[in-house]
Amino acid sequence: MGYRDIYQAWKDDPEGFWIEAAEAIDWDRKPTKALDSSKAPLYEWFPDGMVNTCWNAVDRHVANGRGRQTAILYDSPITGAKATVSYAELKDKVASLAGALARQGVTKGDRVIIYMPMIPEALVAMLACARLGAIHS
């Protein structure tokens, strides 16, 4: 299926196209609707679906045997620092920080401010929040 076919499929049935595309990720609760436009111009994608971003970004790759593959390739043009982090390493780091946040009382729906430069640890912090269901900014 080429670009034109994909584009035509979207034009012919946008709702069906996005529901089918949503099959590419793991859902805790699969959506039955792709787009809620009832409050336009504020739109809500997959309003009845529920997904864990951390599972989709990290854990499922480890579960599917890709733990040794590179998840993060860090190359700072400013500091010259370079690093790679595998999915398995990332999962361990995220779980560790999520545990620390949970011990501090962070739970689903809480807000967490992350004030860090764009380094691998910032991604770990974001994913740790997602693992707990906390909202990060």
PDB file of C-alpha atoms in Angstrom:
ATOM      1  CA  MET A   1       0.000   0.000   0.000  1.00  0.00           C
ATOM      2  CA  GLY A   2       1.574   3.276  -1.131  1.00  0.00           C
ATOM      3  CA  TYR A   3       1.089   6.863  -0.040  1.00  0.00           C
ATOM      4  CA  ARG A   4      -1.752   7.531  -2.488  1.00  0.00           C
ATOM      5  CA  ASP A   5      -3.636   4.437  -1.295  1.00  0.00           C
ATOM      6  CA  ILE A   6      -3.231   5.436   2.338  1.00  0.00           C
ATOM      7  CA  TYR A   7      -4.301   9.008   1.600  1.00  0.00           C
ATOM      8  CA  GLN A   8      -7.346   7.779  -0.316  1.00  0.00           C
ATOM      9  CA  ALA A   9      -8.302   5.412   2.521  1.00  0.00           C
ATOM     10  CA  TRP A  10      -8.197   8.343   4.926  1.00  0.00           C
ATOM     11  CA  LYS A  11     -10.295  10.525   2.589  1.00  0.00           C
ATOM     12  CA  ASP A  12     -12.863   7.768   2.027  1.00  0.00           C
ATOM     13  CA  ASP A  13     -13.348   6.912   5.716  1.00  0.00           C
ATOM     14  CA  PRO A  14     -11.420   9.093   8.194  1.00  0.00           C
ATOM     15  CA  GLU A  15     -13.048   7.477  11.240  1.00  0.00           C
ATOM     16  CA  GLY A  16     -12.319   3.946  10.058  1.00  0.00           C
ATOM     17  CA  PHE A  17      -8.818   4.919   8.972  1.00  0.00           C
ATOM     18  CA  TRP A  18      -7.842   6.205  12.432  1.00  0.00           C
ATOM     19  CA  ILE A  19      -9.505   3.324  14.291  1.00  0.00           C
ATOM     20  CA  GLU A  20      -7.494   0.929  12.118  1.00  0.00           C
ATOM     21  CA  ALA A  21      -4.298   2.952  12.670  1.00  0.00           C
ATOM     22  CA  ALA A  22      -4.921   2.777  16.421  1.00  0.00           C
ATOM     23  CA  GLU A  23      -4.457  -0.995  16.223  1.00  0.00           C
ATOM     24  CA  ALA A  24      -0.699  -0.348  16.014  1.00  0.00           C
ATOM     25  CA  ILE A  25      -0.515   0.452  19.734  1.00  0.00           C
ATOM     26  CA  ASP A  26      -1.536  -1.480  22.828  1.00  0.00           C
ATOM     27  CA  TRP A  27      -4.654  -0.181  24.561  1.00  0.00           C
ATOM     28  CA  ASP A  28      -5.846  -0.780  28.108  1.00  0.00           C
ATOM     29  CA  ARG A  29      -9.296  -0.025  26.702  1.00  0.00           C
ATOM     30  CA  LYS A  30      -9.649  -0.002  22.906  1.00  0.00           C
ATOM     31  CA  PRO A  31     -11.442   3.018  21.476  1.00  0.00           C
ATOM     32  CA  THR A  32     -14.652   2.698  19.527  1.00  0.00           C
ATOM     33  CA  LYS A  33     -14.498   6.257  18.203  1.00  0.00           C
ATOM     34  CA  ALA A  34     -11.511   8.021  16.653  1.00  0.00           C
ATOM     35  CA  LEU A  35     -12.480  11.683  16.964  1.00  0.00           C
ATOM     36  CA  ASP A  36     -14.995  13.526  19.111  1.00  0.00           C
ATOM     37  CA  SER A  37     -15.730  16.834  17.404  1.00  0.00           C
ATOM     38  CA  SER A  38     -18.787  17.703  19.510  1.00  0.00           C
ATOM     39  CA  LYS A  39     -16.909  20.565  21.201  1.00  0.00           C
ATOM     40  CA  ALA A  40     -15.143  21.943  18.114  1.00  0.00           C
ATOM     41  CA  PRO A  41     -12.739  23.632  17.848  1.00  0.00           C
ATOM     42  CA  LEU A  42     -11.619  21.550  20.863  1.00  0.00           C
ATOM     43  CA  TYR A  43     -11.273  18.012  19.542  1.00  0.00           C
ATOM     44  CA  GLU A  44     -10.665  14.819  21.494  1.00  0.00           C
ATOM     45  CA  TRP A  45      -8.923  11.861  19.895  1.00  0.00           C
ATOM     46  CA  PHE A  46      -9.998   8.338  20.895  1.00  0.00           C
ATOM     47  CA  PRO A  47     -12.248   9.688  23.682  1.00  0.00           C
ATOM     48  CA  ASP A  48     -13.337   6.317  25.063  1.00  0.00           C
ATOM     49  CA  GLY A  49      -9.924   4.675  24.772  1.00  0.00           C
ATOM     50  CA  MET A  50      -7.330   4.307  27.489  1.00  0.00           C
ATOM     51  CA  VAL A  51      -3.637   3.836  26.860  1.00  0.00           C
ATOM     52  CA  ASN A  52      -0.497   3.704  29.000  1.00  0.00           C
ATOM     53  CA  THR A  53       2.131   5.704  27.174  1.00  0.00           C
ATOM     54  CA  CYS A  54       4.970   4.202  29.194  1.00  0.00           C
ATOM     55  CA  TRP A  55       3.923   0.654  28.290  1.00  0.00           C
ATOM     56  CA  ASN A  56       3.785   1.537  24.588  1.00  0.00           C
ATOM     57  CA  ALA A  57       7.049   3.493  24.598  1.00  0.00           C
ATOM     58  CA  VAL A  58       9.131   1.107  26.702  1.00  0.00           C
ATOM     59  CA  ASP A  59       7.715  -2.032  28.304  1.00  0.00           C
ATOM     60  CA  ARG A  60       6.164  -3.650  25.266  1.00  0.00           C
ATOM     61  CA  HIS A  61       9.496  -3.541  23.458  1.00  0.00           C
ATOM     62  CA  VAL A  62      11.150  -5.416  26.325  1.00  0.00           C
ATOM     63  CA  ALA A  63       8.225  -7.863  26.484  1.00  0.00           C
ATOM     64  CA  ASN A  64       8.603  -8.517  22.738  1.00  0.00           C
ATOM     65  CA  GLY A  65      12.302  -9.389  23.025  1.00  0.00           C
ATOM     66  CA  ARG A  66      13.786  -6.050  21.999  1.00  0.00           C
ATOM     67  CA  GLY A  67      15.227  -5.166  25.418  1.00  0.00           C
ATOM     68  CA  ARG A  68      18.791  -4.997  24.118  1.00  0.00           C
ATOM     69  CA  GLN A  69      17.913  -2.623  21.268  1.00  0.00           C
ATOM     70  CA  THR A  70      18.655   1.074  21.605  1.00  0.00           C
ATOM     71  CA  ALA A  71      15.738   3.094  22.926  1.00  0.00           C
ATOM     72  CA  ILE A  72      17.550   6.410  23.372  1.00  0.00           C
ATOM     73  CA  LEU A  73      20.424   7.706  21.292  1.00  0.00           C
ATOM     74  CA  TYR A  74      21.675  10.896  22.912  1.00  0.00           C
ATOM     75  CA  ASP A  75      24.131  13.188  21.126  1.00  0.00           C
ATOM     76  CA  SER A  76      24.453  16.711  22.506  1.00  0.00           C
ATOM     77  CA  PRO A  77      25.899  19.221  20.050  1.00  0.00           C
ATOM     78  CA  ILE A  78      26.434  21.633  22.955  1.00  0.00           C
ATOM     79  CA  THR A  79      28.311  19.478  25.467  1.00  0.00           C
ATOM     80  CA  GLY A  80      29.552  16.788  23.114  1.00  0.00           C
ATOM     81  CA  ALA A  81      28.083  14.140  25.423  1.00  0.00           C
ATOM     82  CA  LYS A  82      26.931  10.930  23.773  1.00  0.00           C
ATOM     83  CA  ALA A  83      25.018   8.036  25.280  1.00  0.00           C
ATOM     84  CA  THR A  84      22.797   5.130  24.346  1.00  0.00           C
ATOM     85  CA  VAL A  85      20.175   3.506  26.544  1.00  0.00           C
ATOM     86  CA  SER A  86      18.602   0.144  25.728  1.00  0.00           C
ATOM     87  CA  TYR A  87      14.907  -0.559  26.236  1.00  0.00           C
ATOM     88  CA  ALA A  88      15.740  -2.849  29.173  1.00  0.00           C
ATOM     89  CA  GLU A  89      17.926  -0.192  30.812  1.00  0.00           C
ATOM     90  CA  LEU A  90      15.261   2.432  30.187  1.00  0.00           C
ATOM     91  CA  LYS A  91      12.581   0.233  31.725  1.00  0.00           C
ATOM     92  CA  ASP A  92      14.701  -0.250  34.856  1.00  0.00           C
ATOM     93  CA  LYS A  93      15.444   3.475  35.185  1.00  0.00           C
ATOM     94  CA  VAL A  94      11.809   4.439  34.632  1.00  0.00           C
ATOM     95  CA  ALA A  95      10.552   1.840  37.117  1.00  0.00           C
ATOM     96  CA  SER A  96      13.069   3.023  39.704  1.00  0.00           C
ATOM     97  CA  LEU A  97      12.075   6.684  39.385  1.00  0.00           C
ATOM     98  CA  ALA A  98       8.367   5.822  39.250  1.00  0.00           C
ATOM     99  CA  GLY A  99       8.840   3.906  42.499  1.00  0.00           C
ATOM    100  CA  ALA A 100      10.586   6.888  44.088  1.00  0.00           C
ATOM    101  CA  LEU A 101       7.802   9.224  42.953  1.00  0.00           C
ATOM    102  CA  ALA A 102       5.165   6.822  44.275  1.00  0.00           C
ATOM    103  CA  ARG A 103       6.934   6.700  47.655  1.00  0.00           C
ATOM    104  CA  GLN A 104       6.669  10.497  47.707  1.00  0.00           C
ATOM    105  CA  GLY A 105       2.915  10.160  47.219  1.00  0.00           C
ATOM    106  CA  VAL A 106       2.626  10.848  43.476  1.00  0.00           C
ATOM    107  CA  THR A 107      -0.447   9.092  42.070  1.00  0.00           C
ATOM    108  CA  LYS A 108      -2.643   9.091  38.974  1.00  0.00           C
ATOM    109  CA  GLY A 109      -3.823  12.578  38.065  1.00  0.00           C
ATOM    110  CA  ASP A 110      -1.177  14.413  40.098  1.00  0.00           C
ATOM    111  CA  ARG A 111       0.836  17.120  38.375  1.00  0.00           C
ATOM    112  CA  VAL A 112       4.628  16.888  38.287  1.00  0.00           C
ATOM    113  CA  ILE A 113       6.872  19.674  37.052  1.00  0.00           C
ATOM    114  CA  ILE A 114      10.063  18.497  35.367  1.00  0.00           C
ATOM    115  CA  TYR A 115      12.698  21.201  35.114  1.00  0.00           C
ATOM    116  CA  MET A 116      15.611  19.549  33.346  1.00  0.00           C
ATOM    117  CA  PRO A 117      17.645  20.053  30.196  1.00  0.00           C
ATOM    118  CA  MET A 118      16.983  17.773  27.236  1.00  0.00           C
ATOM    119  CA  ILE A 119      19.033  14.849  28.513  1.00  0.00           C
ATOM    120  CA  PRO A 120      18.096  11.156  28.724  1.00  0.00           C
ATOM    121  CA  GLU A 121      17.120  11.579  32.378  1.00  0.00           C
ATOM    122  CA  ALA A 122      14.404  14.052  31.349  1.00  0.00           C
ATOM    123  CA  LEU A 123      12.802  11.346  29.220  1.00  0.00           C
ATOM    124  CA  VAL A 124      13.103   8.907  32.130  1.00  0.00           C
ATOM    125  CA  ALA A 125      11.263  11.432  34.325  1.00  0.00           C
ATOM    126  CA  MET A 126       8.487  11.938  31.757  1.00  0.00           C
ATOM    127  CA  LEU A 127       8.011   8.200  31.310  1.00  0.00           C
ATOM    128  CA  ALA A 128       8.024   7.627  35.082  1.00  0.00           C
ATOM    129  CA  CYS A 129       5.162  10.106  35.371  1.00  0.00           C
ATOM    130  CA  ALA A 130       3.308   8.367  32.544  1.00  0.00           C
ATOM    131  CA  ARG A 131       3.815   4.987  34.238  1.00  0.00           C
ATOM    132  CA  LEU A 132       2.020   6.346  37.313  1.00  0.00           C
ATOM    133  CA  GLY A 133      -0.641   8.227  35.361  1.00  0.00           C
ATOM    134  CA  ALA A 134       0.705  11.552  36.617  1.00  0.00           C
ATOM    135  CA  ILE A 135       0.626  14.581  34.351  1.00  0.00           C
ATOM    136  CA  HIS A 136       4.028  16.100  33.671  1.00  0.00           C
ATOM    137  CA  SER A 137       4.929  19.536  32.472  1.00  0.00           C
TER     138      SER A 137
END
